[in-house]
Short mmCIF file of C-alpha atoms in Angstrom, two decimals:
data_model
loop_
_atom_site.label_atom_id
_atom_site.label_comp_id
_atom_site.label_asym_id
_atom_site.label_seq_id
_atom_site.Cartn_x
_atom_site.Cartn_y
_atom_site.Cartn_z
CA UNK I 1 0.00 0.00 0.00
CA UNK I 2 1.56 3.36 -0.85
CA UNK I 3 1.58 5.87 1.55
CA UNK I 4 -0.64 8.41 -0.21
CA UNK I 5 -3.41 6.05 -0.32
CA UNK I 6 -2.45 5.40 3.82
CA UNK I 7 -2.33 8.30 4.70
CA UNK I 8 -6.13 8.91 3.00
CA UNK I 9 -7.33 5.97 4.29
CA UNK I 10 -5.90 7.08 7.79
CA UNK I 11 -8.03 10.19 7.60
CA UNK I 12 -11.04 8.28 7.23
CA UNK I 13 -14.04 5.71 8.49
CA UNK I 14 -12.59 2.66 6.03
CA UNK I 15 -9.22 2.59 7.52
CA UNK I 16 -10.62 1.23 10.85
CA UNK I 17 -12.73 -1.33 8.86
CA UNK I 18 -10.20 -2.28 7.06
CA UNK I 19 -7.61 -2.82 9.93
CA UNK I 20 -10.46 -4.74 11.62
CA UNK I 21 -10.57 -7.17 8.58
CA UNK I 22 -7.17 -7.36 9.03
CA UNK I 23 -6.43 -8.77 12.33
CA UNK I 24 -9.57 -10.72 12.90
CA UNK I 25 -8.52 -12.35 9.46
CA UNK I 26 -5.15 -12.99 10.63
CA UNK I 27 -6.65 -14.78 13.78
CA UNK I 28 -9.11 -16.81 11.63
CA UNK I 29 -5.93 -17.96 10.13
CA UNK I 30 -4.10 -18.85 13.16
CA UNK I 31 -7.26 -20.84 14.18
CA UNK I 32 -7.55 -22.98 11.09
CA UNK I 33 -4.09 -23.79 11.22
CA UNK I 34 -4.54 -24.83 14.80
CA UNK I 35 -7.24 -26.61 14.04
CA UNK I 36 -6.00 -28.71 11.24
CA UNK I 37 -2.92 -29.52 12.58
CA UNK I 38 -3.96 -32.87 14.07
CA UNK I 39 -4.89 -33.98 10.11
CA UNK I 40 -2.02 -32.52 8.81
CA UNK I 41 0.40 -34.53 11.07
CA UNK I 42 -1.36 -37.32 10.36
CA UNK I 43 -1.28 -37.30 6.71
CA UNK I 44 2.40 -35.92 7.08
CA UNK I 45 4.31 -38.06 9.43
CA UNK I 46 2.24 -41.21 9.12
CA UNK I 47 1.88 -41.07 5.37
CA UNK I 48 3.25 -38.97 2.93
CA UNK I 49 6.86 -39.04 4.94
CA UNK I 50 6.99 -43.34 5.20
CA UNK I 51 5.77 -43.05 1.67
CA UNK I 52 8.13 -41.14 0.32
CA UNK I 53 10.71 -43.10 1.83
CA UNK I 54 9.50 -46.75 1.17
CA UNK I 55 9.13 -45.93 -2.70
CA UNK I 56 12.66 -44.39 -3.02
CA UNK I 57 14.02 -47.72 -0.87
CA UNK I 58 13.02 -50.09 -3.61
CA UNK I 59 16.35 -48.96 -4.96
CA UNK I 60 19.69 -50.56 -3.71
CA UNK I 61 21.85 -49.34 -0.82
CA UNK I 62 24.94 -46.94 -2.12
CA UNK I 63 27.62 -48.28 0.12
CA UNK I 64 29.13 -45.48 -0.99
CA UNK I 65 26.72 -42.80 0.20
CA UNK I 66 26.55 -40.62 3.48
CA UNK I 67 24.12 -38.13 4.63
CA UNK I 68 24.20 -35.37 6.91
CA UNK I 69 21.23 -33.93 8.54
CA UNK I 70 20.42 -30.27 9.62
CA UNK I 71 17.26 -29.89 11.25
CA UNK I 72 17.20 -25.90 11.45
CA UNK I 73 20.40 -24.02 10.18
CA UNK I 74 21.47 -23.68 6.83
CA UNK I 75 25.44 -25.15 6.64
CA UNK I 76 26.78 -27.66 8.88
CA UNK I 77 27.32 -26.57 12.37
CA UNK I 78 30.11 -27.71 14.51
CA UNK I 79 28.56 -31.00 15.78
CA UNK I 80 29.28 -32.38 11.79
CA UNK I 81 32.32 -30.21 10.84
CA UNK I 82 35.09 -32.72 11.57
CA UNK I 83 33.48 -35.77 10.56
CA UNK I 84 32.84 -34.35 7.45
CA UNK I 85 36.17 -33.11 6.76
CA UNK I 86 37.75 -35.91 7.70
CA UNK I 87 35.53 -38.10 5.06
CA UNK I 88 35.72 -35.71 2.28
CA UNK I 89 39.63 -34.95 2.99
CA UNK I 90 40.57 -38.72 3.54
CA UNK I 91 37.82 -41.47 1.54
CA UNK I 92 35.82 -41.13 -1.27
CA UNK I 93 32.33 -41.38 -0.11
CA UNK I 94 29.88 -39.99 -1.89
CA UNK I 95 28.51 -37.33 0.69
CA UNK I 96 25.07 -35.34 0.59
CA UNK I 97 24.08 -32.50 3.02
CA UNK I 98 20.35 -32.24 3.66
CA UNK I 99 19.45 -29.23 5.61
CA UNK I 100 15.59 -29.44 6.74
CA UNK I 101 15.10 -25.36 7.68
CA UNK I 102 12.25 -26.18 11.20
CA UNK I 103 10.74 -23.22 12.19
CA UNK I 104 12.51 -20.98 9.67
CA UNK I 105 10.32 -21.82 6.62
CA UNK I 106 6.93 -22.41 6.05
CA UNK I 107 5.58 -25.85 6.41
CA UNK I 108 5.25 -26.25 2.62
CA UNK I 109 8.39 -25.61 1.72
CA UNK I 110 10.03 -27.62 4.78
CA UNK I 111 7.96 -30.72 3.70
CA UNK I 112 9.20 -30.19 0.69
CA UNK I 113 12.83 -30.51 2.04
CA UNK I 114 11.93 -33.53 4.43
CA UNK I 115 10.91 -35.20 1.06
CA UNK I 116 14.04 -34.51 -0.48
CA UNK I 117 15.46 -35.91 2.68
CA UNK I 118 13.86 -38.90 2.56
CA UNK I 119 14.07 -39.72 -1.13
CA UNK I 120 17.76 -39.40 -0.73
CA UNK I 121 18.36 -41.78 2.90
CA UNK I 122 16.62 -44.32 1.52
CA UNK I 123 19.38 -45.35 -0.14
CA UNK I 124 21.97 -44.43 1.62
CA UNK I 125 24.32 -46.66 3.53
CA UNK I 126 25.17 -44.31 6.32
CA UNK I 127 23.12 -41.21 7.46
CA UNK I 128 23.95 -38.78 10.40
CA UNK I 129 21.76 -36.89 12.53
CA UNK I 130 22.76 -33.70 15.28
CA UNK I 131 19.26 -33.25 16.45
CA UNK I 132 15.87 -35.26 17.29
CA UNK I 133 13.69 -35.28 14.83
CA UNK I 134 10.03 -36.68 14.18
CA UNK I 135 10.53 -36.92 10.55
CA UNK I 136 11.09 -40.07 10.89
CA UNK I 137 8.91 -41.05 13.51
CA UNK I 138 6.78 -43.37 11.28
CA UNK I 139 9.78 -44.44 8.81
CA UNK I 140 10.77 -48.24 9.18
CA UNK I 141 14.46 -47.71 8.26
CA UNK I 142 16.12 -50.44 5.79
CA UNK I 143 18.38 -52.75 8.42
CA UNK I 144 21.42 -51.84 5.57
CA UNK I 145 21.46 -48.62 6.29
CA UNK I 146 23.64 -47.27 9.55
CA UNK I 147 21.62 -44.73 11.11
CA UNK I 148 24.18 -42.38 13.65
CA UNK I 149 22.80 -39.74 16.47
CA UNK I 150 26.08 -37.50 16.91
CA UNK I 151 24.20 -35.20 18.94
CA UNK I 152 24.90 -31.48 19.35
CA UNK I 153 26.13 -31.19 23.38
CA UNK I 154 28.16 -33.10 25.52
CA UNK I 155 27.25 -34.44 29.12
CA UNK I 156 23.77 -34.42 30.79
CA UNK I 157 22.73 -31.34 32.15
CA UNK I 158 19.25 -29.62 31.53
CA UNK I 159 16.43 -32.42 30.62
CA UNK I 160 15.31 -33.12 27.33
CA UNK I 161 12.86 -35.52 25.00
CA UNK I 162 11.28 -37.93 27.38
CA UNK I 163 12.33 -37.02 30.00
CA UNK I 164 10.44 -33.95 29.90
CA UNK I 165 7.27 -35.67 29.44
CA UNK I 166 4.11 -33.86 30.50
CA UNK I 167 6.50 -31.40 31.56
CA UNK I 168 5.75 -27.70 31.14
CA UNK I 169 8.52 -27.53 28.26
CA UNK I 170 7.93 -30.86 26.94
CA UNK I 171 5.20 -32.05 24.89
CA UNK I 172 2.94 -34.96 26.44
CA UNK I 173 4.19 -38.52 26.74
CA UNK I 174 0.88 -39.65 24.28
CA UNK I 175 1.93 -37.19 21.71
CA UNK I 176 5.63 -38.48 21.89
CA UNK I 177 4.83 -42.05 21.66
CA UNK I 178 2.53 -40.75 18.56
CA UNK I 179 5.39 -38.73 16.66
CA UNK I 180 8.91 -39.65 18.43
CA UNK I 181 11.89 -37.81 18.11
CA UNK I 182 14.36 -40.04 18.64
CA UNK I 183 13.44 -43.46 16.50
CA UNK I 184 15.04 -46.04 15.02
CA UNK I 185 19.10 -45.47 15.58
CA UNK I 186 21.90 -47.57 15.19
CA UNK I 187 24.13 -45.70 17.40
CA UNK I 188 23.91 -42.42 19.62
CA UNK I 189 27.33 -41.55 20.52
CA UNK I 190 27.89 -39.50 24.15
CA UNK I 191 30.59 -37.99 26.15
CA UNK I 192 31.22 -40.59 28.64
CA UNK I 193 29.54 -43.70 30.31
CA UNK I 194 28.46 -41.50 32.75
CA UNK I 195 25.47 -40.18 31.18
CA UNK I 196 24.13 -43.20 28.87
CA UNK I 197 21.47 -43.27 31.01
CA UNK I 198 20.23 -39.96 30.70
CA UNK I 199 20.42 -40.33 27.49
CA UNK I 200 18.49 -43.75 26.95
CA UNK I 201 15.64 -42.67 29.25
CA UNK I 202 15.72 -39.16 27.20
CA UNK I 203 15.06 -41.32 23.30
CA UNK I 204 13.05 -43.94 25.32
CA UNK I 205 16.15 -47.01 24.32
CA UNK I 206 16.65 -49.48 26.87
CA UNK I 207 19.90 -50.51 28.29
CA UNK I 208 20.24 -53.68 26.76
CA UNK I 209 19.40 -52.50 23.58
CA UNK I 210 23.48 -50.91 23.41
CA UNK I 211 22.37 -47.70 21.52
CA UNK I 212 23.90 -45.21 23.15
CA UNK I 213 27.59 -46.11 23.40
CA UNK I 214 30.44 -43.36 24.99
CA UNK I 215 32.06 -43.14 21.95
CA UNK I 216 32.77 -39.51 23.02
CA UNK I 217 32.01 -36.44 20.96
CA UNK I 218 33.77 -35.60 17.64
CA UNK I 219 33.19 -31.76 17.70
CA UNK I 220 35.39 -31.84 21.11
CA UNK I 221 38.77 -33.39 19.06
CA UNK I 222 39.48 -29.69 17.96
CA UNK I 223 40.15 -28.52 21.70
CA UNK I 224 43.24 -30.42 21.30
CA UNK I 225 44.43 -29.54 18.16
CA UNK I 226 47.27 -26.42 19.02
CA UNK I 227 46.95 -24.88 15.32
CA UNK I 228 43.64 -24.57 15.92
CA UNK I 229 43.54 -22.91 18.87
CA UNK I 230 46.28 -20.50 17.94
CA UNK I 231 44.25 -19.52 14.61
CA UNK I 232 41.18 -19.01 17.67
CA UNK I 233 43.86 -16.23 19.16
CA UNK I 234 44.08 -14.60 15.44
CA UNK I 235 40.21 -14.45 15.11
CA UNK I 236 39.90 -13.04 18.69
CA UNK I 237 42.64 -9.98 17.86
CA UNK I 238 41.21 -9.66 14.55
CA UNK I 239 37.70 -9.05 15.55
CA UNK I 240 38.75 -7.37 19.23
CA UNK I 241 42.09 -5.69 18.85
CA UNK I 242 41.48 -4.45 22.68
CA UNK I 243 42.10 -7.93 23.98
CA UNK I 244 45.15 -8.48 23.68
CA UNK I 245 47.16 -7.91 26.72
CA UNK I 246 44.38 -8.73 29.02
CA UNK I 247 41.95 -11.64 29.89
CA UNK I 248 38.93 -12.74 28.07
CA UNK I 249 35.73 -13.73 30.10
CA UNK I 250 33.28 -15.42 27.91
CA UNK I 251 29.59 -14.85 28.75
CA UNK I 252 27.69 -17.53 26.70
CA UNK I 253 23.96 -18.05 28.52
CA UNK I 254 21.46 -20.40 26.57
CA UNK I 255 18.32 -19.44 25.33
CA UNK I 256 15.05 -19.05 27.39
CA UNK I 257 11.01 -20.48 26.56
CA UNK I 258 10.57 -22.52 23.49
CA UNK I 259 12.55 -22.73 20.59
CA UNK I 260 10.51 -21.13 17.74
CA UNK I 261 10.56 -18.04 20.34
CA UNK I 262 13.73 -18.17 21.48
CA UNK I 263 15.04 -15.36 24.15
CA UNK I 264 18.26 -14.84 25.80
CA UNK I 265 18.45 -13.90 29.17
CA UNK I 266 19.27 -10.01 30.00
CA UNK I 267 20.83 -9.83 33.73
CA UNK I 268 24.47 -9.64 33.36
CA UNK I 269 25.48 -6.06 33.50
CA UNK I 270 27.88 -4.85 30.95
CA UNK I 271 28.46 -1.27 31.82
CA UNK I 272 28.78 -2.29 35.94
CA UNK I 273 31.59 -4.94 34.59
CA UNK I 274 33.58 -2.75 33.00
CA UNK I 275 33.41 -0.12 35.30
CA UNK I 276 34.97 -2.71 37.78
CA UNK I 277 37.13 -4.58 35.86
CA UNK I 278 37.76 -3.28 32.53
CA UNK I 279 41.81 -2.30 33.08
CA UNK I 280 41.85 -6.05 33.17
CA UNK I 281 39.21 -8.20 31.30
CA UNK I 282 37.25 -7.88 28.47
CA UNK I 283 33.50 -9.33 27.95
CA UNK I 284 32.60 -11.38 24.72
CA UNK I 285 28.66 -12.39 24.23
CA UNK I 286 27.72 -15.20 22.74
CA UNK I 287 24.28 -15.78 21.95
CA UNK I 288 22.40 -19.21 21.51
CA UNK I 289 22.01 -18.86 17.29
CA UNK I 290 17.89 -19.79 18.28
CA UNK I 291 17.96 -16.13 19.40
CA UNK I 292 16.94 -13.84 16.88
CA UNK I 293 16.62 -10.84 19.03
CA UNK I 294 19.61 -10.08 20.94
CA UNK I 295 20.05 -7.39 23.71
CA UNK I 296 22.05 -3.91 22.54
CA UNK I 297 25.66 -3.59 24.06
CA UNK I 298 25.81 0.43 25.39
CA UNK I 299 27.92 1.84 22.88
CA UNK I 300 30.06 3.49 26.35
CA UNK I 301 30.95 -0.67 27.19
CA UNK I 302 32.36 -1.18 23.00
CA UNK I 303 36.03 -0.80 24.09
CA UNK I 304 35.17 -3.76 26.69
CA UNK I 305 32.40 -5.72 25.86
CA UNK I 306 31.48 -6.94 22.27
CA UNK I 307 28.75 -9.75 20.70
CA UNK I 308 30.59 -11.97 18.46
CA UNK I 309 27.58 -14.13 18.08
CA UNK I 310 28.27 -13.65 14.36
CA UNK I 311 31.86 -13.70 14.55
CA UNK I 312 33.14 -16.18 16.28
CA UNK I 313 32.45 -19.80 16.48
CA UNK I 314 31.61 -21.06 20.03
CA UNK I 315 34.82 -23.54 19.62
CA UNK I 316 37.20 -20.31 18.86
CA UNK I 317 36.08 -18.66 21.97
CA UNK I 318 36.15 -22.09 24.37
CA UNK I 319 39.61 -21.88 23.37
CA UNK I 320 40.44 -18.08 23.74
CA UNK I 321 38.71 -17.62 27.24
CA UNK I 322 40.02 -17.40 30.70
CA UNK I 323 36.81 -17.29 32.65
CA UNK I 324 33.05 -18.54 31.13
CA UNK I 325 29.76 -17.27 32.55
CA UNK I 326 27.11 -19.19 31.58
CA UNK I 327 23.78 -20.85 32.87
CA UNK I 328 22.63 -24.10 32.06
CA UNK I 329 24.27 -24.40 28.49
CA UNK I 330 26.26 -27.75 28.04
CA UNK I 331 29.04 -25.92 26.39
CA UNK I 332 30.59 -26.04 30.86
CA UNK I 333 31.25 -29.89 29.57
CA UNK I 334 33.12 -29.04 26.64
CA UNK I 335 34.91 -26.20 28.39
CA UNK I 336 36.01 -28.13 31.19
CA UNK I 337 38.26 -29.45 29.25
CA UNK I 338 40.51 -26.36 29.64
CA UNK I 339 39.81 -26.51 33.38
CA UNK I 340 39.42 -23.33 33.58
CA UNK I 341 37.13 -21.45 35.87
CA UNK I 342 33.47 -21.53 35.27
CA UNK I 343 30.89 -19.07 36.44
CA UNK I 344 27.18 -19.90 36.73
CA UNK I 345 24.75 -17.17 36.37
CA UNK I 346 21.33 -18.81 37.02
CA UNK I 347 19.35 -16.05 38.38
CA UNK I 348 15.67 -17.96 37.52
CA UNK I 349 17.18 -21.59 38.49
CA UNK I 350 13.85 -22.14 40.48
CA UNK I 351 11.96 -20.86 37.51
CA UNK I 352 14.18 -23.06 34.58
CA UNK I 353 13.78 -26.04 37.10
CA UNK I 354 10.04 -26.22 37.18
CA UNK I 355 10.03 -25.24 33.30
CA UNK I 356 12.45 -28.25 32.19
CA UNK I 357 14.74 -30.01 34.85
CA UNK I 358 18.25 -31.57 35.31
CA UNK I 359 19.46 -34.79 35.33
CA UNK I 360 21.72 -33.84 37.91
CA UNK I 361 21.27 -32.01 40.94
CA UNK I 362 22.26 -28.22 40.02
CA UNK I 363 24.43 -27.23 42.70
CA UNK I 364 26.36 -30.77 42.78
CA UNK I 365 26.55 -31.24 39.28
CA UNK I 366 27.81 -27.11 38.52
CA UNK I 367 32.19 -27.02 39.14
CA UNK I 368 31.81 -23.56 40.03
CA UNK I 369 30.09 -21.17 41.87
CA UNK I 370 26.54 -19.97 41.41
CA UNK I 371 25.12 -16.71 41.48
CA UNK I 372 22.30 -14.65 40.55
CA UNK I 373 23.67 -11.21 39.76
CA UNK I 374 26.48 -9.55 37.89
CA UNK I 375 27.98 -7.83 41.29
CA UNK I 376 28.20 -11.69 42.87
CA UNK I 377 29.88 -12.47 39.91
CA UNK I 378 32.24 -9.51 39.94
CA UNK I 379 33.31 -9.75 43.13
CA UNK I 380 34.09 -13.34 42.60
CA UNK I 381 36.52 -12.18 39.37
CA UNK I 382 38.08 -9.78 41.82
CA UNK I 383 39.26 -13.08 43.66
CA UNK I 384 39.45 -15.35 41.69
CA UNK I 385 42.92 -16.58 42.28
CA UNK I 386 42.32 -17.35 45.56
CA UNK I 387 38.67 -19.13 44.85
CA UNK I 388 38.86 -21.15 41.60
CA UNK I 389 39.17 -24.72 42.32
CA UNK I 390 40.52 -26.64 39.75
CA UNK I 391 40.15 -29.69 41.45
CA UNK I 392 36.48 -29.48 41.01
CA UNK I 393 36.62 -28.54 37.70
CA UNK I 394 39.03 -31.83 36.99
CA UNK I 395 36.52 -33.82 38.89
CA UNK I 396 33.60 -33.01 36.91
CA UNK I 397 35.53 -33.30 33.55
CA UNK I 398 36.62 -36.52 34.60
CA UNK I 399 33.06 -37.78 35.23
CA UNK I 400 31.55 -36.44 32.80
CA UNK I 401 33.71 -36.18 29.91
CA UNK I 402 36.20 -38.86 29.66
CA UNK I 403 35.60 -40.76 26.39
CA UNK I 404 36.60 -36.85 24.44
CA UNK I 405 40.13 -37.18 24.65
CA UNK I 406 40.78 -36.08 21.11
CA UNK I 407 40.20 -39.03 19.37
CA UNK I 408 36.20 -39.38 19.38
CA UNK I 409 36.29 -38.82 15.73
CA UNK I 410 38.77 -41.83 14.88
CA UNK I 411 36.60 -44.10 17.15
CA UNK I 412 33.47 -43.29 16.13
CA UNK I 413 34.13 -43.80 12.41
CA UNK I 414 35.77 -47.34 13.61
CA UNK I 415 32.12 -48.08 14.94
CA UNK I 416 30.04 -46.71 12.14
CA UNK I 417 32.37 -47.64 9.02
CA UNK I 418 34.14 -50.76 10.15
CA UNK I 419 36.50 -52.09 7.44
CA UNK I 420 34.65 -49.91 4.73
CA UNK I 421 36.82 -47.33 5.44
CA UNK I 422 39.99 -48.72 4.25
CA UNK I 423 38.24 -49.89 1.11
CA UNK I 424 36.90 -46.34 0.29
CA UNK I 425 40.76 -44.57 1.44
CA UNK I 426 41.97 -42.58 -1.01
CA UNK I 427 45.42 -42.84 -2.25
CA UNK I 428 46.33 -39.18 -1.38
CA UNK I 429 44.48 -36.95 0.73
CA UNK I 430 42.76 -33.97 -0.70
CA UNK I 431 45.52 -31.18 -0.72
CA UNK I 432 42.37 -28.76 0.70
CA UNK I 433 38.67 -28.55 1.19
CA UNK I 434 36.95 -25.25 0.38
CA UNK I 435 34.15 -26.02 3.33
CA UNK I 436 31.77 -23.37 2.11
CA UNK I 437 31.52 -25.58 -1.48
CA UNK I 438 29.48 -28.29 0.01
CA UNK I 439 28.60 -31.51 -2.19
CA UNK I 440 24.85 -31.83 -3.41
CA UNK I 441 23.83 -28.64 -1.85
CA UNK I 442 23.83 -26.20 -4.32
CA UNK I 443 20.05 -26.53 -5.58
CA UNK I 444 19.12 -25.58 -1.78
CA UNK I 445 16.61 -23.02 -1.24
CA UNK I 446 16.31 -20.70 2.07
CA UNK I 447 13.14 -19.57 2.43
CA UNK I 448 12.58 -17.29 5.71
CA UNK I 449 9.48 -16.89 7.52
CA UNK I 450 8.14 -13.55 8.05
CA UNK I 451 5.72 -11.87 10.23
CA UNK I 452 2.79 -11.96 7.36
CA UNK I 453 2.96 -15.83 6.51
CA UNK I 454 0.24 -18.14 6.65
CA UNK I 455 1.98 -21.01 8.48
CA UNK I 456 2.56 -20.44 12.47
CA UNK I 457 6.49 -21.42 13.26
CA UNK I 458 4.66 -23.78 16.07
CA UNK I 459 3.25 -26.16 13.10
CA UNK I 460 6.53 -27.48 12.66
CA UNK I 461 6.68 -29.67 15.25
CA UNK I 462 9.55 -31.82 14.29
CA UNK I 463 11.66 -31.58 17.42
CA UNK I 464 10.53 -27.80 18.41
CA UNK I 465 9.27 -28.05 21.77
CA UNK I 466 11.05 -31.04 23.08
CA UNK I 467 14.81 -31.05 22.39
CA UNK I 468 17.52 -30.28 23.89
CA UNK I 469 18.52 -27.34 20.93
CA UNK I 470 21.91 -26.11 23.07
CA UNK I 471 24.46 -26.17 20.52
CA UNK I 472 27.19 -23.78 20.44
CA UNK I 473 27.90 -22.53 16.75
CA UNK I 474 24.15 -23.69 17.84
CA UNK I 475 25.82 -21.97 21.72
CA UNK I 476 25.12 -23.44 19.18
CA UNK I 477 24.11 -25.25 23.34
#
């Protein structure tokens, strides 16, 4: 609408009709949808998505072929990158990306891409997931095919699939044994025996069934690669100059309410922090990559604090920081493996408790103290030399992460591969891998969702409101 006509229709009687029109047609929308979501998930999951896949299986298993799986973001986030370099570098598998778009396109177009998903695993010998997903909820996988949960966090820490059944941030337990997230793996690797239990009672496997094995996490080999973390120094003085010379505290919360709605939490004080301890430390922010709306550093904190949500990978800054703030994120598993001090800032624990859970009591389970405002946690920086424990730190590292000891990768493969991978070795390593130039992607269509559409981001319910989303380039939990 132009604005002369506006403006007109402004002045007058049919501008209030019309905006009534507007919004109660909008609602009548919402309602339909609402409505006819029961049928539609029916129809979806149950038929058109088995379907799909049982017609494309009639075709032979490529024992050459691998999948990956996104579920929401459009390139392969950090729970895939290593694997998939370290296929495409050293073996000659024929590799497809699949990347699914939930809650950021509208349910036509991500059927669409499930479809395409679908069509293509059906004949593939071995298919990766990062996520849950109830794509597959009603899909009888071929027993050829090697079907692998990577997962996108380490440890057990905040509750997740059914084990937040009939909770307030889970869906019900009839509805997940209707459409579940979680079916029909070969293998769901985790970061240490410690928590296979969590996560079998989490995607409803049993114990005997030998699922989940603590193969240990392949995004956590990197942490003990040195030229990687020294190229995570160059990124860090590249994109802050001001740090160098002083210490880095990482502040890396996860998000809040469900995931199509994402929110980060907005209690840590920047300007008090600096104020206190800016001859000494700068602040880097990293938001959960769910969060679309992210809270405004003052401009009078830019010489100290900074969001590199957009910058900097959540592994870079792991590497880079001295102290990390965060809540309930599992990235405190993957950065105890610097044991380094940790900081918990979990001012609405009693709040996030009743909304989702821990496996673990919070308190025991945290190596660090916990607080619930930014003075606690600045007066705790001011002494920290005399307060860190490292032992604790060790402890819970020990517990919780012991099967990521840099080789999670190499074992993992061993499990999933077996002796195909020295048939499908290739004489010489690729020289280089451009990662942007991914295989089989490049007919891949992003299609956002705006605030006019006709599909609600809740219709997509593969995996919305009941999985644990934490992952770091995810913090990218």
């Amino acid at each position: 609408m132009s604005k002369k006509i506006k403006d007109f229709l402004q002045s007058t009687f049919l501008y209030t009709v019309y905006l009534f029109f507007v919004r109660h047609l909008r609602k009548f929308k919402s309602w339909l949808v609402k409505a006819t979501n029961p049928l539609y998930r029916f129809y979806t999951f149950r038929l058109l998505f088995p379907s799909a896949y049982r017609r494309a299986a009639r075709k032979p298993v490529d024992e050459k072929k691998v999948v990956f799986i996104e579920l929401r973001l459009p390139s392969l986030t950090n729970s895939f990158k290593l694997m998939y370099d370290t296929l495409y570098i050293n073996y000659d598998f024929d590799i497809h990306c699949h990347f699914l778009r939930n809650t950021y396109v509208n349910r036509k177009t991500y059927r669409k891409n499930c479809v395409k998903m679908l069509k293509d695993i059906a004949t593939a010998k071995y298919v990766f997931f990062d996520e849950a997903t109830n794509v597959t909820s009603h899909v009888k996988f071929r027993p050829e095919t090697v079907i692998t949960q990577l997962w996108h966090g380490c440890g057990a820490f905040k509750k997740f699939g059914y084990s937040t059944a009939d909770a307030i941030f889970g869906a019900s337990r009839k509805d997940m044994d209707k459409y579940p997230f979680n079916r029909g793996y070969t293998n769901v690797t985790v970061s240490s025996p410690e928590v296979i239990w969590a996560y079998e009672e989490a995607m409803n496997y049993s114990h005997e069934s030998g699922v989940v094995k603590a193969l240990g996490s392949s995004r956590t080999d990197i942490f003990y690669n040195k030229d990687f973390i020294a190229k995570a120094y160059e990124t860090l003085y590249s994109v802050m100059p001001q740090a160098k010379g002083k210490k880095v505290i990482l502040y890396a919360p996860t998000f809040r309410g469900r995931v199509a709605k994402a929110r980060t939490p907005n209690v840590l004080s920047p300007e008090f922090m600096k104020y206190v301890l800016g001859n000494d430390y700068v602040l880097l922010m990293k938001h959960h990559p769910l969060v679309r709306k992210r809270p405004q550093i003052p401009e009078v904190c830019a010489d100290f604090a900074k969001d590199v949500t957009d910058e900097m990978t959540i592994e870079d800054l792991l590497c880079v920081s001295d102290i990390c703030i965060s809540d309930y994120s599992s990235l405190v598993f993957e950065y105890s493996l610097f044991e380094k001090p940790m900081i918990f800032l979990a001012h609405d624990l009693e709040n996030f408790f009743d909304w989702r859970g821990f496996y673990y009591d919070y308190f025991e389970l945290a190596p660090g103290p916990v607080f619930k405002s930014t003075t606690e946690v600045i007066e705790y920086i001011q002494n920290i030399d005399k307060l860190f424990d490292k032992k604790r730190v060790r402890a819970f590292r020990e517990k919780f992460m012991s099967s990521c000891d840099g080789h999670a990768t190499e074992r993992i493969m061993d499990v999933m591969f077996g002796k195909a991978l020295e048939s499908h070795k290739r004489a010489e390593p690729l020289p280089e891998k451009p990662y942007h130039l991914i295989p089989h992607s490049e007919d891949f269509v992003v299609e956002e969702q705006n605030e006019d559409s006709d599909d609600d981001e809740s219709e997509n319910k593969d995996g919305v409101e009941n999985t644990q989303a934490d992952t770091d380039e995810k913090s990218e939990d």
